[in-house]
Amino acid sequence: MEVKTGETKAEKLRKLFAEKDLIRVVGAHDGLGAKLIERNGFDAVWASGFEIATSHAVPDANILTMTQHLDAAEVINDATSLPVIADCDTGYGNSNNVIHMVKRYEAAGIAAVCIEDKKFPKVNSFIDGRQELAPVHEFVGKIMAAKNAQQSRSFMVIARVEALIAGWGEEEALKRAEAYVTAGADAILIHSKAKTPDEIISFVEKWHRRAPVIIIPTKYPALTEDKMKQLGVKVVIYANQGIRAAIKAMDSTLAQIHKHGIAGLDGKIATMEEVFELQGMYRMKEDEKKFLHTASHDVRAVILAAGYNKNESSLVSLLRDAPLAMLDINGKSLLERNVATLRSVGVSDIYVVAGYQEDKIRVDGIKKIVNRDYASKHILHSLMTAEEALKGKVIVSYVDILFDHNLADRLLKCDDDIVLVVDSSFKKTKMRNKKLDLVAAETHPADGFRSLDTKKKNHLKRVGKGISEKEADFEYIGVSLFSAKGIKLFKDTCRAAMEQYRSKRFHEAADIERASFTDLIQELVEQGAKINLLEVTSGWMEIQTFEDYKRASKVV
Ligand code: SPV
Ligand code: MG
């Protein structure tokens, strides 16, 4: 993974070598460990063979394959902006394996690899018994192969000297270190299992900074960082304390759960929020807002289902026992059908404003808001009953409209503040016996032509039932979309109008209480707001008469 500056991880590590007195590195076996290491201010991550083996619950003895180690190193590397030094044991074979290994690790963005001069298969350095050193010439060959295989100048190859571990003494260690640096190693890792720092101090003093020195003080914690700096140690690796801490914490938590259950664990374990933060969940949600344009999970819908149209005699008998929203169309209510359509485009936060026979409105998962004044106050009032829900991006729909997935999908893709869905085919459809909400637009639909240019914007000039068919370009179908800004403007304008037009004519309404949704849209236009039109010619139908109902039952 490249860091933001465009600098590679290898370049970043080189810079640390050039600029820092003592580079502080911690071992990890997964992305989470790497994240915590970065969060705690360390300089780099050690992809530890010991930790990776432990996390698989197998011995640190070349049981795992190179690709298993590489996979872990890649996960670690992807999770952090810190450079990663990979512990590659003995290089997983001879110099041929080392060449392949370097190619793969460097291509994965690992900053440096470290190979040790033991025979394959190695055993962890702190285990007594077999600690066999490879002949110097063989390991020199591996270092040369590794340096020859690397592609970038910055990539580092670290030679780990195990002579002290194997009991071959300081002289052998110094001789080997010298040979490896001559072969091209960029740094020496001198390892010791002594309980005091003496043998390391002695080695480092005799080494005279001929190449950078790296130590792993697991067994000699008494060596302070100040002393390391004074000696000229370049890198300290705290190789395995992370996983050892995790083992203890998990074990004691599991013991507590075994005895007492999970009550009382809060405060002793990480919160879910902390885990989400480490996962990058919150960042993902931010990115989603910016880039996932199809995401409609933050969109809510408000369906206006309070009213009862007393003027429509053909439906009287049907609506005696249930509101229009619950009218059954082939086994599913009108409302259920629209809720399913909204859910199919990702809108699941759905509010329904109920009024007439509100107790009959039942659909799983919806939130019902009741407008008790539905008989005397009209649609605008109904919508404002749901004022609390009018936040963020909102779809507002009349209940008597049945619309399809494509229409809802197109509407959600609009990024304007206020969008009304309009249809120009009203002139050609059979005269309906109700007064339509007609729309005069800035641009008239070109007769006989259809445009593919969906980006072309058209704006509302006038809306209302009083517009003559001749003047009208479209019919408003009863479905609209508001951005967060658009819905705020709508609410603010509505509240102001409620003050000003309490018992005064408000556009086509006798007063504000009997105003329709379209009256407020007209008010917005007159106050200079831009109302966009989304033109459709199919994908919806209304159910306002018995005839409509019969048609819906046929086509759905
Ligand atoms: C590792 O972390 O895997 C190491 C260091 O190689 S040690 O376990 O001390 O050998
Ligand atoms: Mg190791």
Coordinates of C-alpha atoms and ligand atoms in Angstrom, one line a residue:
M1 CA 0.0 0.0 0.0
E2 CA 1.3 3.4 -0.9
V3 CA 1.2 6.2 1.6
K4 CA -0.6 9.4 0.8
T5 CA 2.5 11.4 -0.1
G6 CA 3.0 9.1 -3.0
E7 CA 6.0 7.8 -1.1
T8 CA 6.3 4.0 -1.1
K9 CA 6.6 2.2 2.2
A10 CA 10.2 1.2 1.4
E11 CA 11.0 4.9 0.9
K12 CA 9.3 5.7 4.1
L13 CA 11.4 3.2 6.0
R14 CA 14.6 4.4 4.4
K15 CA 13.7 7.9 5.6
L16 CA 13.2 6.6 9.1
F17 CA 16.7 5.0 8.9
A18 CA 18.1 8.3 7.8
E19 CA 16.3 10.6 10.2
K20 CA 15.6 8.7 13.5
D21 CA 17.9 7.8 16.3
L22 CA 16.0 4.8 17.3
I23 CA 13.2 3.3 15.2
R24 CA 10.6 1.7 17.4
V25 CA 8.9 -1.3 15.8
V26 CA 6.2 -3.7 17.2
G27 CA 5.2 -7.2 16.0
A28 CA 1.8 -8.0 14.6
H29 CA 0.1 -10.9 12.9
D30 CA -3.0 -9.2 11.5
G31 CA -4.5 -5.9 10.4
L32 CA -6.0 -5.1 13.8
G33 CA -2.6 -5.4 15.5
A34 CA -1.1 -3.2 12.8
K35 CA -3.8 -0.6 13.4
L36 CA -3.2 -0.6 17.2
I37 CA 0.5 -0.3 16.7
E38 CA 0.1 2.7 14.4
R39 CA -2.5 4.2 16.8
N40 CA 0.0 4.0 19.6
G41 CA 2.6 6.0 17.7
F42 CA 5.2 3.4 16.7
D43 CA 7.3 3.8 13.6
A44 CA 6.9 0.5 11.8
V45 CA 5.3 -3.0 12.0
W46 CA 7.2 -6.3 12.3
A47 CA 5.2 -9.0 10.5
S48 CA 6.3 -11.5 13.1
G49 CA 6.6 -15.2 12.2
F50 CA 6.1 -16.1 15.8
E51 CA 2.8 -14.2 16.0
I52 CA 1.6 -15.4 12.7
A53 CA 2.3 -19.0 13.7
T54 CA 0.6 -18.4 17.1
S55 CA -2.5 -17.0 15.5
H56 CA -2.7 -20.2 13.5
A57 CA -2.0 -22.2 16.7
V58 CA 1.0 -24.0 15.1
P59 CA 4.6 -24.0 16.2
D60 CA 6.9 -21.2 15.0
A61 CA 9.0 -23.7 13.0
N62 CA 8.3 -23.2 9.3
I63 CA 5.1 -25.2 9.6
L64 CA 3.2 -22.5 7.7
T65 CA 4.1 -21.9 4.0
M66 CA 5.6 -18.8 2.5
T67 CA 2.2 -17.8 1.0
Q68 CA 0.5 -18.0 4.5
H69 CA 3.2 -15.7 5.9
L70 CA 2.8 -13.4 2.8
D71 CA -1.0 -13.3 3.1
A72 CA -0.6 -12.2 6.7
A73 CA 2.0 -9.6 5.9
E74 CA -0.3 -8.2 3.1
V75 CA -3.2 -7.9 5.5
I76 CA -0.9 -6.1 8.0
N77 CA 0.4 -3.8 5.3
D78 CA -3.0 -2.9 4.0
A79 CA -4.2 -2.0 7.5
T80 CA -1.6 0.6 8.2
S81 CA 0.2 3.5 6.7
L82 CA 3.4 2.4 8.6
P83 CA 6.1 0.5 6.7
V84 CA 6.2 -3.2 7.3
I85 CA 9.3 -5.3 8.0
A86 CA 8.5 -8.9 7.2
D87 CA 10.1 -11.7 9.2
C88 CA 10.8 -14.3 6.5
D89 CA 12.5 -16.9 8.6
T90 CA 15.2 -18.5 6.5
G91 CA 13.7 -17.4 3.2
Y92 CA 11.6 -20.6 2.9
G93 CA 14.2 -22.7 1.2
N94 CA 17.4 -22.0 -0.7
S95 CA 18.4 -18.9 -2.7
N96 CA 15.9 -19.8 -5.4
N97 CA 13.1 -19.6 -2.9
V98 CA 14.6 -16.3 -1.6
I99 CA 14.4 -14.8 -5.1
H100 CA 10.8 -15.8 -5.5
M101 CA 10.1 -14.6 -2.0
V102 CA 11.6 -11.1 -2.5
K103 CA 9.7 -10.6 -5.7
R104 CA 6.4 -11.5 -4.0
Y105 CA 7.0 -9.4 -0.8
E106 CA 8.2 -6.4 -2.7
A107 CA 5.3 -6.5 -5.1
A108 CA 3.0 -6.6 -2.1
G109 CA 4.4 -3.3 -0.9
I110 CA 6.4 -4.7 2.0
A111 CA 9.2 -2.3 2.9
A112 CA 11.8 -4.8 4.0
V113 CA 12.4 -8.5 4.5
C114 CA 14.5 -10.1 7.2
I115 CA 16.0 -13.5 6.7
E116 CA 18.0 -15.5 9.3
D117 CA 21.1 -17.6 8.9
K118 CA 19.6 -20.9 10.2
K119 CA 19.0 -24.1 8.3
F120 CA 15.5 -24.6 6.9
P121 CA 13.2 -25.6 8.6
K122 CA 14.1 -23.3 11.5
V123 CA 12.8 -23.4 15.1
N124 CA 12.0 -20.4 17.1
S125 CA 15.2 -18.9 18.6
F126 CA 14.0 -19.3 22.2
I127 CA 13.5 -23.1 22.0
D128 CA 16.3 -25.2 23.4
G129 CA 17.9 -27.9 21.3
R130 CA 18.2 -27.8 17.5
Q131 CA 19.4 -24.3 16.4
E132 CA 21.4 -25.2 13.3
L133 CA 23.3 -22.5 11.5
A134 CA 23.6 -22.5 7.7
P135 CA 27.1 -22.3 6.3
V136 CA 28.2 -18.7 5.8
H137 CA 28.7 -19.1 2.0
E138 CA 25.1 -20.4 1.7
F139 CA 23.6 -17.5 3.6
V140 CA 25.8 -15.0 1.7
G141 CA 24.3 -16.5 -1.5
K142 CA 20.8 -15.9 -0.2
I143 CA 21.6 -12.2 0.6
M144 CA 23.1 -11.7 -2.8
A145 CA 20.1 -13.4 -4.4
A146 CA 17.7 -11.2 -2.4
K147 CA 19.5 -8.0 -3.3
N148 CA 19.6 -9.0 -6.9
A149 CA 15.9 -9.8 -7.0
Q150 CA 14.6 -6.5 -5.6
Q151 CA 13.2 -4.1 -8.1
S152 CA 13.3 -0.7 -6.3
R153 CA 16.3 0.9 -4.8
S154 CA 14.6 1.5 -1.5
F155 CA 13.5 -2.0 -0.6
M156 CA 15.7 -3.4 2.2
V157 CA 17.1 -6.8 3.0
I158 CA 18.0 -7.4 6.6
A159 CA 20.3 -10.2 7.6
R160 CA 19.6 -11.8 10.9
V161 CA 22.6 -13.3 12.7
E162 CA 21.8 -16.3 14.9
A163 CA 25.3 -17.2 16.1
L164 CA 24.6 -16.1 19.7
I165 CA 21.4 -18.0 19.7
A166 CA 23.1 -21.2 18.5
G167 CA 25.9 -20.7 21.0
W168 CA 28.7 -20.1 18.5
G169 CA 29.9 -17.0 20.3
E170 CA 30.5 -13.4 19.6
E171 CA 33.4 -13.8 17.2
E172 CA 31.4 -16.0 14.9
A173 CA 28.5 -13.5 15.1
L174 CA 30.8 -10.6 14.1
K175 CA 32.4 -12.6 11.3
R176 CA 29.0 -13.5 9.9
A177 CA 27.6 -10.0 10.3
E178 CA 30.6 -8.6 8.3
A179 CA 30.1 -11.2 5.6
Y180 CA 26.4 -10.5 5.2
V181 CA 26.9 -6.7 5.0
T182 CA 29.6 -7.2 2.4
A183 CA 27.2 -9.4 0.4
G184 CA 24.8 -6.4 0.4
A185 CA 22.6 -6.6 3.5
D186 CA 21.1 -3.2 4.4
A187 CA 21.1 -3.9 8.1
I188 CA 22.0 -6.6 10.7
L189 CA 19.6 -8.1 13.2
I190 CA 21.6 -9.5 16.0
H191 CA 19.5 -11.9 18.2
S192 CA 20.2 -13.0 21.7
K193 CA 18.4 -15.2 24.3
A194 CA 20.5 -14.1 27.2
K195 CA 18.6 -12.8 30.2
T196 CA 20.8 -9.8 30.5
P197 CA 21.8 -7.3 27.8
D198 CA 25.5 -7.9 28.2
E199 CA 26.2 -10.0 25.2
I200 CA 24.2 -7.6 23.0
I201 CA 25.9 -4.6 24.4
S202 CA 29.3 -6.2 23.8
F203 CA 28.4 -7.2 20.2
V204 CA 27.1 -3.7 19.3
E205 CA 30.1 -2.0 20.8
K206 CA 32.5 -4.2 18.8
W207 CA 30.4 -3.8 15.6
H208 CA 31.2 0.0 15.5
R209 CA 28.2 0.9 13.5
R210 CA 29.5 -0.7 10.3
A211 CA 25.8 -1.1 9.3
P212 CA 22.6 -0.4 11.1
V213 CA 21.9 -2.8 14.0
I214 CA 18.5 -4.2 14.9
I215 CA 17.7 -5.9 18.2
I216 CA 14.7 -7.9 19.6
P217 CA 15.1 -7.5 23.4
T218 CA 12.3 -10.0 24.4
K219 CA 14.7 -11.8 26.8
Y220 CA 16.6 -8.8 28.1
P221 CA 13.9 -6.2 28.9
A222 CA 16.3 -4.3 31.2
L223 CA 18.0 -2.7 28.2
T224 CA 16.5 0.8 28.1
E225 CA 15.9 2.8 24.9
D226 CA 18.3 5.4 26.2
K227 CA 21.0 2.8 26.4
M228 CA 20.1 1.5 22.9
K229 CA 20.5 5.0 21.5
Q230 CA 23.8 5.5 23.3
L231 CA 25.0 2.2 21.9
G232 CA 24.0 3.2 18.4
V233 CA 21.2 0.6 18.0
K234 CA 19.1 1.7 15.0
V235 CA 16.0 -0.4 15.4
V236 CA 14.3 -2.0 18.4
I237 CA 11.6 -4.6 17.7
Y238 CA 9.1 -5.4 20.4
A239 CA 8.3 -8.6 18.6
N240 CA 5.5 -10.5 20.4
Q241 CA 4.2 -8.5 23.4
G242 CA 1.0 -7.6 21.5
I243 CA -0.2 -11.2 21.0
R244 CA 0.9 -12.2 24.5
A245 CA -1.3 -9.4 25.9
A246 CA -4.2 -10.5 23.7
I247 CA -3.9 -14.1 24.9
K248 CA -4.1 -13.0 28.6
A249 CA -7.0 -10.6 28.0
M250 CA -9.0 -13.1 26.0
D251 CA -8.3 -15.9 28.5
S252 CA -9.4 -13.9 31.6
T253 CA -12.5 -12.6 29.8
L254 CA -13.5 -16.1 28.7
A255 CA -13.0 -17.4 32.2
Q256 CA -15.2 -14.6 33.5
I257 CA -17.9 -15.4 30.9
H258 CA -17.7 -19.1 31.7
K259 CA -18.3 -18.3 35.4
H260 CA -20.6 -15.3 35.4
G261 CA -21.9 -14.7 31.8
I262 CA -21.3 -11.5 29.9
A263 CA -23.0 -9.1 32.4
G264 CA -20.4 -7.0 34.1
L265 CA -18.0 -7.1 31.2
D266 CA -18.6 -3.5 30.0
G267 CA -15.5 -1.4 30.6
K268 CA -13.3 -4.5 30.6
I269 CA -13.7 -5.2 26.9
A270 CA -13.5 -2.8 23.9
T271 CA -16.8 -1.2 23.0
M272 CA -18.5 -2.0 19.7
E273 CA -17.9 1.6 18.7
E274 CA -14.2 1.2 19.2
V275 CA -14.2 -1.9 17.1
F276 CA -16.1 -0.1 14.4
E277 CA -13.6 2.6 14.4
L278 CA -10.7 0.1 14.1
Q279 CA -12.5 -1.6 11.2
G280 CA -12.8 1.7 9.4
M281 CA -16.6 1.4 9.5
Y282 CA -17.2 5.1 10.1
R283 CA -14.8 6.1 7.4
M284 CA -16.6 3.7 5.0
K285 CA -19.9 5.5 5.9
E286 CA -18.3 8.8 5.1
D287 CA -17.1 7.5 1.8
E288 CA -20.5 6.1 1.1
K289 CA -22.0 9.5 1.5
K290 CA -19.6 10.9 -1.1
F291 CA -19.3 8.1 -3.6
L292 CA -22.1 5.6 -3.3
H293 CA -24.6 7.5 -5.3
T294 CA -27.1 4.7 -5.5
A295 CA -27.2 4.3 -1.7
S296 CA -30.7 5.2 -0.6
H297 CA -30.4 3.9 2.9
D298 CA -30.4 7.4 4.3
V299 CA -33.6 8.3 2.3
R300 CA -36.9 8.1 4.0
A301 CA -40.4 8.2 2.5
V302 CA -43.5 9.8 3.7
I303 CA -46.7 8.4 2.3
L304 CA -49.8 10.6 2.7
A305 CA -52.7 8.3 3.4
A306 CA -55.0 10.3 5.8
G307 CA -57.7 11.6 3.5
Y308 CA -60.9 10.2 2.3
N309 CA -62.3 11.5 -1.0
K310 CA -66.0 12.0 -0.3
N311 CA -66.5 13.2 -3.8
E312 CA -65.7 9.9 -5.5
S313 CA -68.9 8.0 -5.4
S314 CA -67.7 4.9 -7.2
L315 CA -65.4 3.9 -4.3
V316 CA -67.8 4.6 -1.5
S317 CA -68.8 1.0 -0.9
L318 CA -65.2 -0.2 -1.1
L319 CA -63.9 2.3 1.3
R320 CA -66.6 1.9 3.9
D321 CA -64.6 -0.7 5.9
A322 CA -61.0 0.3 5.0
P323 CA -59.0 3.3 3.9
L324 CA -57.7 3.5 0.4
A325 CA -54.2 2.5 1.5
M326 CA -55.5 -0.9 2.4
L327 CA -57.4 -1.5 -0.8
D328 CA -56.5 -5.1 -1.9
I329 CA -55.0 -5.4 -5.3
N330 CA -54.5 -9.1 -6.2
G331 CA -53.8 -10.1 -2.6
K332 CA -51.7 -7.2 -1.5
S333 CA -52.8 -3.8 -0.4
L334 CA -52.0 -0.7 -2.4
L335 CA -49.8 0.6 0.5
E336 CA -48.0 -2.8 0.8
R337 CA -47.2 -2.6 -2.9
N338 CA -45.7 0.9 -2.7
V339 CA -43.8 0.0 0.5
A340 CA -42.3 -3.1 -1.3
T341 CA -41.3 -0.9 -4.3
L342 CA -39.6 1.6 -2.0
R343 CA -37.8 -1.2 -0.2
S344 CA -36.7 -2.6 -3.5
V345 CA -34.7 0.7 -4.1
G346 CA -33.2 0.7 -0.6
V347 CA -35.7 3.0 1.1
S348 CA -36.8 1.3 4.3
D349 CA -37.5 4.2 6.6
I350 CA -41.1 4.6 5.7
Y351 CA -43.6 6.9 7.4
V352 CA -47.3 6.7 6.7
V353 CA -49.6 9.6 7.7
A354 CA -52.9 7.9 8.5
G355 CA -56.3 9.5 9.3
Y356 CA -59.5 7.9 8.0
Q357 CA -59.8 4.5 9.7
E358 CA -56.2 4.8 10.8
D359 CA -56.4 1.7 12.9
K360 CA -56.8 -0.4 9.8
I361 CA -53.5 0.7 8.3
R362 CA -51.1 -2.1 9.1
V363 CA -48.0 -2.9 7.2
D364 CA -44.9 -4.5 8.8
G365 CA -42.0 -2.2 9.4
I366 CA -43.7 1.2 8.6
K367 CA -44.0 4.0 11.1
K368 CA -47.5 5.4 11.4
I369 CA -48.2 9.0 12.2
V370 CA -51.9 9.9 12.8
N371 CA -53.5 13.1 11.5
R372 CA -56.7 13.4 13.6
D373 CA -57.9 16.4 11.7
Y374 CA -57.9 14.7 8.3
A375 CA -61.6 15.5 7.7
S376 CA -61.3 19.3 8.1
K377 CA -57.6 19.9 7.2
H378 CA -56.1 18.8 3.9
I379 CA -52.9 17.3 2.5
L380 CA -50.4 20.1 3.4
H381 CA -51.5 19.8 7.0
S382 CA -51.2 16.0 6.8
L383 CA -47.7 16.3 5.6
M384 CA -46.8 18.7 8.4
T385 CA -48.2 16.2 10.9
A386 CA -45.1 14.2 9.9
E387 CA -42.8 17.2 10.4
E388 CA -40.4 15.3 12.6
A389 CA -39.9 12.8 9.8
L390 CA -39.2 15.4 7.2
K391 CA -35.4 15.4 7.5
G392 CA -32.6 14.4 5.2
K393 CA -33.5 13.2 1.7
V394 CA -37.2 12.5 1.6
I395 CA -39.7 11.0 -0.9
V396 CA -43.2 12.3 -0.5
S397 CA -46.0 10.4 -2.2
Y398 CA -49.7 10.4 -2.2
V399 CA -51.3 7.1 -1.3
D400 CA -53.4 6.7 -4.3
I401 CA -50.5 6.4 -6.7
L402 CA -49.0 3.0 -7.6
F403 CA -45.5 3.4 -8.9
D404 CA -42.9 1.0 -10.1
H405 CA -39.2 0.2 -9.2
N406 CA -37.8 2.1 -12.3
L407 CA -39.7 5.3 -11.5
A408 CA -38.5 5.2 -7.9
D409 CA -34.9 4.4 -9.0
R410 CA -34.8 7.3 -11.4
L411 CA -36.2 9.6 -8.8
L412 CA -33.6 8.7 -6.2
K413 CA -30.8 9.4 -8.7
C414 CA -31.9 13.0 -8.9
D415 CA -29.6 15.3 -7.0
D416 CA -31.8 18.5 -7.1
D417 CA -33.3 20.0 -4.0
I418 CA -36.9 19.6 -5.0
V419 CA -38.1 17.3 -7.8
L420 CA -41.7 16.6 -8.9
V421 CA -42.4 13.6 -11.0
V422 CA -44.5 14.7 -14.0
D423 CA -46.1 13.0 -16.9
S424 CA -46.9 14.6 -20.3
S425 CA -49.2 11.9 -21.5
F426 CA -52.2 13.2 -19.7
K427 CA -53.4 14.9 -22.9
K428 CA -53.6 11.6 -24.7
T429 CA -55.1 9.5 -21.9
K430 CA -58.9 9.2 -21.6
M431 CA -60.4 12.1 -19.8
R432 CA -60.5 11.3 -16.1
N433 CA -63.4 12.7 -14.1
K434 CA -61.2 14.4 -11.5
K435 CA -59.4 17.6 -11.7
L436 CA -55.7 16.9 -12.3
D437 CA -52.8 18.7 -10.7
L438 CA -51.4 20.3 -13.9
V439 CA -48.0 21.7 -14.4
A440 CA -46.7 24.5 -16.7
A441 CA -43.0 24.0 -17.3
E442 CA -40.2 26.3 -18.4
T443 CA -39.6 24.0 -21.4
H444 CA -42.5 22.4 -23.2
P445 CA -42.1 18.7 -24.0
A446 CA -41.3 18.5 -27.8
D447 CA -44.3 16.9 -29.4
G448 CA -43.7 13.6 -30.9
F449 CA -40.1 13.4 -29.7
R450 CA -38.6 11.6 -26.8
S451 CA -35.3 12.7 -25.5
L452 CA -32.6 10.4 -24.1
D453 CA -30.9 13.3 -22.4
T454 CA -31.9 12.6 -18.9
K455 CA -29.5 15.2 -17.6
K456 CA -31.4 18.1 -19.2
K457 CA -33.2 20.0 -16.5
N458 CA -36.7 21.3 -16.8
H459 CA -38.3 23.5 -14.1
L460 CA -41.7 24.2 -12.8
K461 CA -43.4 27.5 -13.7
R462 CA -46.9 26.8 -12.2
V463 CA -48.8 24.0 -10.6
G464 CA -52.4 23.6 -9.7
K465 CA -55.8 22.3 -10.7
G466 CA -56.7 25.7 -12.1
I467 CA -54.3 25.5 -15.0
S468 CA -56.1 24.9 -18.3
E469 CA -55.2 21.8 -20.3
K470 CA -54.0 24.1 -23.1
E471 CA -51.5 25.9 -20.9
A472 CA -50.4 22.7 -19.1
D473 CA -47.4 20.7 -20.2
F474 CA -47.6 17.9 -17.6
E475 CA -49.6 16.4 -14.9
Y476 CA -48.0 16.1 -11.4
I477 CA -48.3 12.4 -10.5
G478 CA -48.2 12.9 -6.8
V479 CA -44.6 11.7 -6.1
S480 CA -41.8 14.1 -5.2
L481 CA -38.3 14.1 -3.8
F482 CA -36.6 16.6 -1.5
S483 CA -32.9 16.9 -0.5
A484 CA -32.1 17.8 3.1
K485 CA -31.9 21.5 1.9
G486 CA -35.1 21.2 -0.1
I487 CA -37.2 19.7 2.7
K488 CA -35.9 22.4 5.1
L489 CA -37.0 25.1 2.7
F490 CA -40.4 23.4 2.3
K491 CA -40.9 23.2 6.1
D492 CA -39.8 26.8 6.7
T493 CA -42.0 28.1 3.9
C494 CA -44.9 26.1 5.2
R495 CA -44.5 27.3 8.8
A496 CA -44.4 30.9 7.6
A497 CA -47.4 30.4 5.4
M498 CA -49.3 28.9 8.3
E499 CA -48.9 32.1 10.2
Q500 CA -49.7 34.4 7.3
Y501 CA -52.6 32.6 5.6
R502 CA -54.5 31.3 8.7
S503 CA -57.8 32.4 7.4
K504 CA -56.9 33.7 4.1
R505 CA -56.9 32.3 0.6
F506 CA -53.6 30.4 -0.1
H507 CA -53.2 29.9 -3.9
E508 CA -56.0 27.5 -4.9
A509 CA -57.1 26.8 -1.3
A510 CA -59.7 28.7 0.7
D511 CA -57.1 28.9 3.6
I512 CA -53.8 27.3 4.6
E513 CA -55.6 24.5 6.6
R514 CA -57.3 23.3 3.5
A515 CA -54.2 23.8 1.3
S516 CA -52.8 21.0 -0.9
F517 CA -49.2 20.0 -1.3
T518 CA -49.2 21.8 -4.7
D519 CA -50.3 25.1 -3.1
L520 CA -47.1 25.2 -1.1
I521 CA -45.0 24.2 -4.2
Q522 CA -46.6 27.1 -6.0
E523 CA -45.7 29.4 -3.1
L524 CA -42.1 28.1 -3.3
V525 CA -41.9 28.9 -7.1
E526 CA -43.3 32.4 -6.4
Q527 CA -40.6 32.9 -3.8
G528 CA -38.0 32.0 -6.4
A529 CA -37.2 28.4 -5.5
K530 CA -36.2 26.1 -8.4
I531 CA -38.5 23.1 -8.6
N532 CA -37.1 20.4 -11.0
L533 CA -39.3 18.2 -13.0
L534 CA -38.6 14.5 -13.6
E535 CA -40.5 13.6 -16.8
V536 CA -42.0 10.1 -17.1
T537 CA -44.5 8.6 -19.5
S538 CA -45.1 5.3 -17.7
G539 CA -44.4 3.4 -14.5
W540 CA -47.3 4.7 -12.5
M541 CA -51.0 4.7 -12.2
E542 CA -53.5 6.3 -9.9
I543 CA -56.4 4.7 -8.1
Q544 CA -59.1 7.2 -7.6
T545 CA -62.1 5.5 -9.1
F546 CA -63.6 2.1 -9.4
E547 CA -62.4 2.0 -13.0
D548 CA -58.8 2.7 -11.9
Y549 CA -59.1 0.0 -9.3
K550 CA -60.3 -2.6 -11.9
R551 CA -57.4 -1.6 -14.2
A552 CA -54.9 -1.9 -11.4
S553 CA -56.1 -5.4 -10.6
K554 CA -55.7 -6.3 -14.2
V555 CA -52.2 -4.9 -14.8
V556 CA -50.5 -5.6 -11.4
Ligands
SPV1 C1 9.4 -13.3 15.5 O1 8.8 -12.4 16.1 O2 8.9 -14.2 14.8 C2 10.9 -13.4 15.7 C3 11.5 -12.9 16.9 O3 11.5 -14.0 14.9 S1 11.7 -14.2 18.0 O4 10.4 -14.9 18.3 O5 12.3 -13.6 19.1 O6 12.6 -15.2 17.4
MG2 MG 10.4 -15.2 13.6

